[in-house]
Tab-separated table of C-alpha atoms in Angstrom:
chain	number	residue	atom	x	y	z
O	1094	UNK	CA	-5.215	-15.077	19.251
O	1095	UNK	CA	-2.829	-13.624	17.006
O	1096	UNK	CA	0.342	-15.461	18.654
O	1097	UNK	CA	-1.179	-18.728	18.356
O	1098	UNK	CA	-2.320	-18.529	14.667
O	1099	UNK	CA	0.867	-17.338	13.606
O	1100	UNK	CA	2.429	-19.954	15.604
O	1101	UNK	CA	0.609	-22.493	14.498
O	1102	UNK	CA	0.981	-21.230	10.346
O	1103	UNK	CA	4.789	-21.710	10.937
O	1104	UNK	CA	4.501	-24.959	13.057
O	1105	UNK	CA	2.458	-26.266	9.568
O	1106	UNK	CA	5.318	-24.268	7.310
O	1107	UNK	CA	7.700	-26.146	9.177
O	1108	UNK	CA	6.284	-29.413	8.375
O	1109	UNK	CA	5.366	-28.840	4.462
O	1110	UNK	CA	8.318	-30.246	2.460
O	1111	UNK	CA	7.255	-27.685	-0.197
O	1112	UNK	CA	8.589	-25.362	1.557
O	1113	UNK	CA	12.604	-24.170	2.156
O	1114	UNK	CA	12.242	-21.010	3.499
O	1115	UNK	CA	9.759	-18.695	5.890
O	1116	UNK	CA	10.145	-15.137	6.827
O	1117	UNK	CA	8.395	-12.746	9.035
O	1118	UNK	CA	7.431	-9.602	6.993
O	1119	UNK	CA	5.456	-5.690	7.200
O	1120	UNK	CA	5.675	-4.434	10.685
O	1121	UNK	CA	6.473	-7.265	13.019
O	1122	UNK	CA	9.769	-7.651	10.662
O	1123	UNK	CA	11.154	-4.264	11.834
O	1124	UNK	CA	9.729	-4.714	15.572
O	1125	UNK	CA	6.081	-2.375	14.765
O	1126	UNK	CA	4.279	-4.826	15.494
O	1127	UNK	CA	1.539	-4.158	18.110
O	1128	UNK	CA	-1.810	-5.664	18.998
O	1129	UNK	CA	-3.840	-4.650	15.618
O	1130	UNK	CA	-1.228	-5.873	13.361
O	1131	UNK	CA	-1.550	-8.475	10.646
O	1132	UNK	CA	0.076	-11.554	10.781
O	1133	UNK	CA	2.877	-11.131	7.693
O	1134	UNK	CA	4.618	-14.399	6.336
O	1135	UNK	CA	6.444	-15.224	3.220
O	1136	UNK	CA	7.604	-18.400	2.383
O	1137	UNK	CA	9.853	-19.778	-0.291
O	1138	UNK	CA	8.586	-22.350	-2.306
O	1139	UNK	CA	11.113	-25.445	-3.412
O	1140	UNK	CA	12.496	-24.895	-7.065
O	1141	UNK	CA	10.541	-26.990	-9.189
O	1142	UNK	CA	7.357	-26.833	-7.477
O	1143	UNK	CA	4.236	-24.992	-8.621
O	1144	UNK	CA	3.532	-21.744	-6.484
O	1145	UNK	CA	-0.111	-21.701	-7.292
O	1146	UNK	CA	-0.211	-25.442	-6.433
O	1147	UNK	CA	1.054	-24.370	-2.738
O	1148	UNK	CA	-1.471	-21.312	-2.959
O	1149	UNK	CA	-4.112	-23.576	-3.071
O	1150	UNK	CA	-3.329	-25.812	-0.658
O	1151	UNK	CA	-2.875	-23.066	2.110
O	1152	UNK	CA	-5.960	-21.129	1.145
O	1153	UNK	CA	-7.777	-24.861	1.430
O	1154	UNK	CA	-6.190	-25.050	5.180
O	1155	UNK	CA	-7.008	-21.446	6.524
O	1156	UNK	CA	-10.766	-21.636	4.893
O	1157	UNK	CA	-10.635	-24.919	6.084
O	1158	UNK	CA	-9.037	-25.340	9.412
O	1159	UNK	CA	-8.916	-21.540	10.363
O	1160	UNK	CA	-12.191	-20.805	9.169
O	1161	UNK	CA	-11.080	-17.480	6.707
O	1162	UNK	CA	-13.826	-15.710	5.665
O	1163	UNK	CA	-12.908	-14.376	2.751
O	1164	UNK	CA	-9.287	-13.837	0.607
O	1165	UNK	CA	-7.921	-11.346	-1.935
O	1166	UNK	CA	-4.677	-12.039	-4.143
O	1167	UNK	CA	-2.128	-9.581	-5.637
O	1168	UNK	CA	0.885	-10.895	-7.425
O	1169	UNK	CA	4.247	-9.556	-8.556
O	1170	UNK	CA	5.897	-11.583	-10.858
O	1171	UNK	CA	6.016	-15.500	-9.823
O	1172	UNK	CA	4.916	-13.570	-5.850
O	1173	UNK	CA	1.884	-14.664	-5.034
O	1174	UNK	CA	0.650	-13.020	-1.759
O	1175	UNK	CA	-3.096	-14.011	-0.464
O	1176	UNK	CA	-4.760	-11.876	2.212
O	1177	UNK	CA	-6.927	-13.749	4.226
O	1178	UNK	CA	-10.025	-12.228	6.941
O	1179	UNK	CA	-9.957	-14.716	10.069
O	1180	UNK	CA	-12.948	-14.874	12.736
O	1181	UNK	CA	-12.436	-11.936	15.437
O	1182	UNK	CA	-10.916	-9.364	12.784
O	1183	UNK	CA	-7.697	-11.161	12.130
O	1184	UNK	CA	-6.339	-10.479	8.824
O	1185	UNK	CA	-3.555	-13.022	7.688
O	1186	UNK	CA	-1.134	-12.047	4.912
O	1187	UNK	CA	0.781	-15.085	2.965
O	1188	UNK	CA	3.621	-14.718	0.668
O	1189	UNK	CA	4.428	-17.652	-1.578
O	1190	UNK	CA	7.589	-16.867	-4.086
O	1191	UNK	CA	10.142	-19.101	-5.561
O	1192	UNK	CA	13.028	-19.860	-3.178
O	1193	UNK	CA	15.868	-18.342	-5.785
O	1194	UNK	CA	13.142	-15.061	-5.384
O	1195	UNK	CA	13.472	-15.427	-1.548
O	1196	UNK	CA	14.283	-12.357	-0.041
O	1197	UNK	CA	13.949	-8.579	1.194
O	1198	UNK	CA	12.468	-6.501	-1.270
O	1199	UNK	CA	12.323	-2.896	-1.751
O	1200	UNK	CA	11.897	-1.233	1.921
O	1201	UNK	CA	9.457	-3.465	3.505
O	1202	UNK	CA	10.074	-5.344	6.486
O	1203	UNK	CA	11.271	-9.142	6.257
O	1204	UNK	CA	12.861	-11.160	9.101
O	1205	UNK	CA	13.965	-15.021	7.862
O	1206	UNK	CA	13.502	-17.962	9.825
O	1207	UNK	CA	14.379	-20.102	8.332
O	1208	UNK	CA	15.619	-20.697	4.761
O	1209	UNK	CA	18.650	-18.995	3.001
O	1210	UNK	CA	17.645	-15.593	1.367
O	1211	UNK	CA	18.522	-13.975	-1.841
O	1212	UNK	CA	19.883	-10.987	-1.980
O	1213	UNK	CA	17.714	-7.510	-1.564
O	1214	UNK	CA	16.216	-6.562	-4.666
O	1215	UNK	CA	15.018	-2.993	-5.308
O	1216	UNK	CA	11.430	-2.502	-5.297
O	1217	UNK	CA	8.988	-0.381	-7.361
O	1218	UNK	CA	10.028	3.283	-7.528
O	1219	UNK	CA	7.816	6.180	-7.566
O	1220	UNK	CA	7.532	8.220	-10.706
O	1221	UNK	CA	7.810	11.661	-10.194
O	1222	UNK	CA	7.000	13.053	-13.825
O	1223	UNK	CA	4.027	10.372	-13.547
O	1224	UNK	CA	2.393	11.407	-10.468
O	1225	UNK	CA	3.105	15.073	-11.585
O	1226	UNK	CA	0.733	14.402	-14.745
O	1227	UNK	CA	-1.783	13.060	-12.209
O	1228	UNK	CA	-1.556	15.982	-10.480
O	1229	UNK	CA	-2.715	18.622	-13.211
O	1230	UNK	CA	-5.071	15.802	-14.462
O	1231	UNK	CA	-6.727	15.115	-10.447
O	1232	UNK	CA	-6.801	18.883	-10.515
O	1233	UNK	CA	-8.681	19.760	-13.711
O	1234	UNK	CA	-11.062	16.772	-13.576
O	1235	UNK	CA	-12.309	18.370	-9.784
O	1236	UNK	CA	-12.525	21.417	-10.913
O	1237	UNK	CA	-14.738	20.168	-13.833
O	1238	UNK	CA	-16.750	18.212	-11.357
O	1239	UNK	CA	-17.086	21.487	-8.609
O	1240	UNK	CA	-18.809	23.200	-11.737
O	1241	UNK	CA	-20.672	20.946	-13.423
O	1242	UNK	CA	-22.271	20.035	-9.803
O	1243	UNK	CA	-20.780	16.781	-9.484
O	1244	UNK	CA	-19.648	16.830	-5.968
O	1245	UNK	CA	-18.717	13.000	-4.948
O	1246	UNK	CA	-16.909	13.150	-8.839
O	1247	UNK	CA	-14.923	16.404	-7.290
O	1248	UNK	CA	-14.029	14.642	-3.832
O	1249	UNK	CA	-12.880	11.790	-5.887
O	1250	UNK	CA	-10.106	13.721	-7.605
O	1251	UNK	CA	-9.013	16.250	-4.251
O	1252	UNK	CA	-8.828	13.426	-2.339
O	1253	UNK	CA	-6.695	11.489	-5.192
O	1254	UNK	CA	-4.439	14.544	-5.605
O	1255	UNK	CA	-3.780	15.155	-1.616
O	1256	UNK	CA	-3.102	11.344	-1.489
O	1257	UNK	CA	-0.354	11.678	-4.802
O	1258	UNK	CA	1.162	14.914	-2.538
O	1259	UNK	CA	1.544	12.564	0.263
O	1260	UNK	CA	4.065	9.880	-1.243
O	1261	UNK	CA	5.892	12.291	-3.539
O	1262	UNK	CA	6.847	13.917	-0.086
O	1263	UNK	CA	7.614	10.201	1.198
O	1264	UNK	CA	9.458	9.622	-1.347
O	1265	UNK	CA	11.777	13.149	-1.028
O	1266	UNK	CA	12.247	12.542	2.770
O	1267	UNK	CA	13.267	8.488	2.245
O	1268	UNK	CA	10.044	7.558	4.065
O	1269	UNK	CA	8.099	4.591	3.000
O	1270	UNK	CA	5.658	5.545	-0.257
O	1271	UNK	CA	3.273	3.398	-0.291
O	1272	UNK	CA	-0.339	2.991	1.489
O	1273	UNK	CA	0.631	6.509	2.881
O	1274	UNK	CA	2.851	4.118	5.798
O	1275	UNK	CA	4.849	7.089	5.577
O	1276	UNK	CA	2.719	9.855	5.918
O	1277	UNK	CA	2.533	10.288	9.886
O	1278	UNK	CA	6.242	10.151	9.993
O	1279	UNK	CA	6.308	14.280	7.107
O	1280	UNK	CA	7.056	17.263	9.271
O	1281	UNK	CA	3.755	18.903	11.069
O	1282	UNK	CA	4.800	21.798	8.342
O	1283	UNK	CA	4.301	19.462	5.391
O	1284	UNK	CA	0.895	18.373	6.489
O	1285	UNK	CA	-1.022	21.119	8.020
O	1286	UNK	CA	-1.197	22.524	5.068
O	1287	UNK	CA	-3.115	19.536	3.857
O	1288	UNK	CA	-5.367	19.408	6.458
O	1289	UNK	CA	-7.399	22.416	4.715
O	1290	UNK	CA	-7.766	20.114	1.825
O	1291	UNK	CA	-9.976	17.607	3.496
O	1292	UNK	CA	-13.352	17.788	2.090
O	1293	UNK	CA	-15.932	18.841	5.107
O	1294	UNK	CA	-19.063	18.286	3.197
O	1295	UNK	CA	-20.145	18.588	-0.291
O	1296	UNK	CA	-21.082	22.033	-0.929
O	1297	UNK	CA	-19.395	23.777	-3.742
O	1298	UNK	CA	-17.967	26.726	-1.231
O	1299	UNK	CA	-15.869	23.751	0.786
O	1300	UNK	CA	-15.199	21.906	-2.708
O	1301	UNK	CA	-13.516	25.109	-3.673
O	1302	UNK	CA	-11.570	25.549	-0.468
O	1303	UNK	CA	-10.130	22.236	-0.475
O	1304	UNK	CA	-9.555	22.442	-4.126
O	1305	UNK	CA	-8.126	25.910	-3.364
O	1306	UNK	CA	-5.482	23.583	-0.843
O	1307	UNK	CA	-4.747	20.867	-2.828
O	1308	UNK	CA	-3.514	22.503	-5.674
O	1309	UNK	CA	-1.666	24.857	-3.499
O	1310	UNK	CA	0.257	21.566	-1.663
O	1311	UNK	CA	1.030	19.773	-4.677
O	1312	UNK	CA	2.568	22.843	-6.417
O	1313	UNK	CA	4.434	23.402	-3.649
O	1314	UNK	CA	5.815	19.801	-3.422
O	1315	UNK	CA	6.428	19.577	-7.176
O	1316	UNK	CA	8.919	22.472	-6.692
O	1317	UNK	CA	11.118	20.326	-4.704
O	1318	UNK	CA	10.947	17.854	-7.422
O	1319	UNK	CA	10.756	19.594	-10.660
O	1320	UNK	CA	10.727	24.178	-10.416
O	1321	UNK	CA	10.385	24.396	-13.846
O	1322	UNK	CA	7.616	21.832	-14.402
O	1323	UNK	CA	6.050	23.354	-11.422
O	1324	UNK	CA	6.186	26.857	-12.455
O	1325	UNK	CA	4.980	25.699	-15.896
O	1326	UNK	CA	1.723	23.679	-13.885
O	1327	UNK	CA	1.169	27.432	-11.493
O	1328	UNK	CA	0.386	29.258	-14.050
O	1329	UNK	CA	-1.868	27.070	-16.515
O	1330	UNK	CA	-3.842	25.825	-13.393
């Protein structure tokens, strides 16, 4: 099923005169792809054209002719990119962007087929002094919540924290930061630690424990980022 629809997307790309450029993207762009992948495009849409005109018309034809479900947008910048739930658990990702904006960005995957691309253009950077201030702030709002007997409040923030640990040490290795696609690719000795900081239920004994572990894994990352901000963080929390 997957094959066909994606076939049959670039068959129509092929034949919309909107279009100057398409480009496999995400995992099947650096050969990942496997049999629960999405289908990833991106296309370039002619200069002068509208991108949310094109938007339209392709979320018309896979509610339409594909039967979608349901769709979600995020943008960035003139990018519009439309995720889209097909019958049988098929999701379907479309990138529309202005052909001069055509092109690889940051590290995820893309693959042209067609259509000249632009050059590579960096993509959004993690902030190390940012997700440090998350850090103390995850870490003092679920403590707050173990004692004022807020548990789902105090899961919230551990969970937040161990997921902020995860891409700063993405980010140090050169791994990919973001969705955690990096995470199963950190060293066995970056992780197990982490492991102690997933919440087993809600009493305040294993809310402690994992707090305990969190804090104790994002300290320890921090140091590779920042010792003196980190030594600062160890002893106030």
């Amino acid at each position: 099923m997957r094959a066909a629809v994606e076939e049959r997307l670039l068959r129509r790309a092929g034949e919309d005169p909107q279009l100057t450029g398409a480009a496999v993207t995400g995992s099947a762009a650096r050969g990942e792809a496997d049999a629960w992948s999405d289908i990833d495009l991106l296309f370039a849409v002619r200069d002068g054209v509208p991108v949310a005109e094109v938007v339209a018309e392709w979320s018309a034809h896979l509610h339409g002719s594909l039967a979608a479900l349901h769709h979600f947008e995020l943008t960035a910048g003139e990018t519009v990119h439309r995720a889209f739930l097909l019958p049988g658990r098929l999701e379907v990702d479309l990138g529309f962007t202005p052909e001069t904006t055509f092109g690889q960005v940051g590290d995820g995957g893309f693959r042209a087929l067609w259509g000249t691309p632009a050059a590579p253009s960096a993509g959004a950077t993690v902030d190390v002094s940012f997700l440090a201030g998350l850090g103390w702030h995850h870490l003092l709002h679920a403590g707050v919540a173990v004692r004022r007997d807020r548990p789902w409040v105090a899961e919230h923030w551990i969970s937040a924290v161990r997921d902020h640990v995860l891409t700063l040490a993405a980010h140090r290795l050169g791994l990919p930061t973001h969705y955690a696609k990096g995470a199963d690719r950190l060293p066995p000795d970056l992780t197990g630690p982490l492991e102690a900081s997933l919440v087993p239920d809600l009493s305040r004994v294993s809310l402690n424990r994992a707090l305990s572990a969190v804090r104790g894994a994002f300290l320890t990352e921090l140091r590779h980022h920042d010792p003196a901000l980190a030594a600062t963080l160890d002893a106030e929390l």
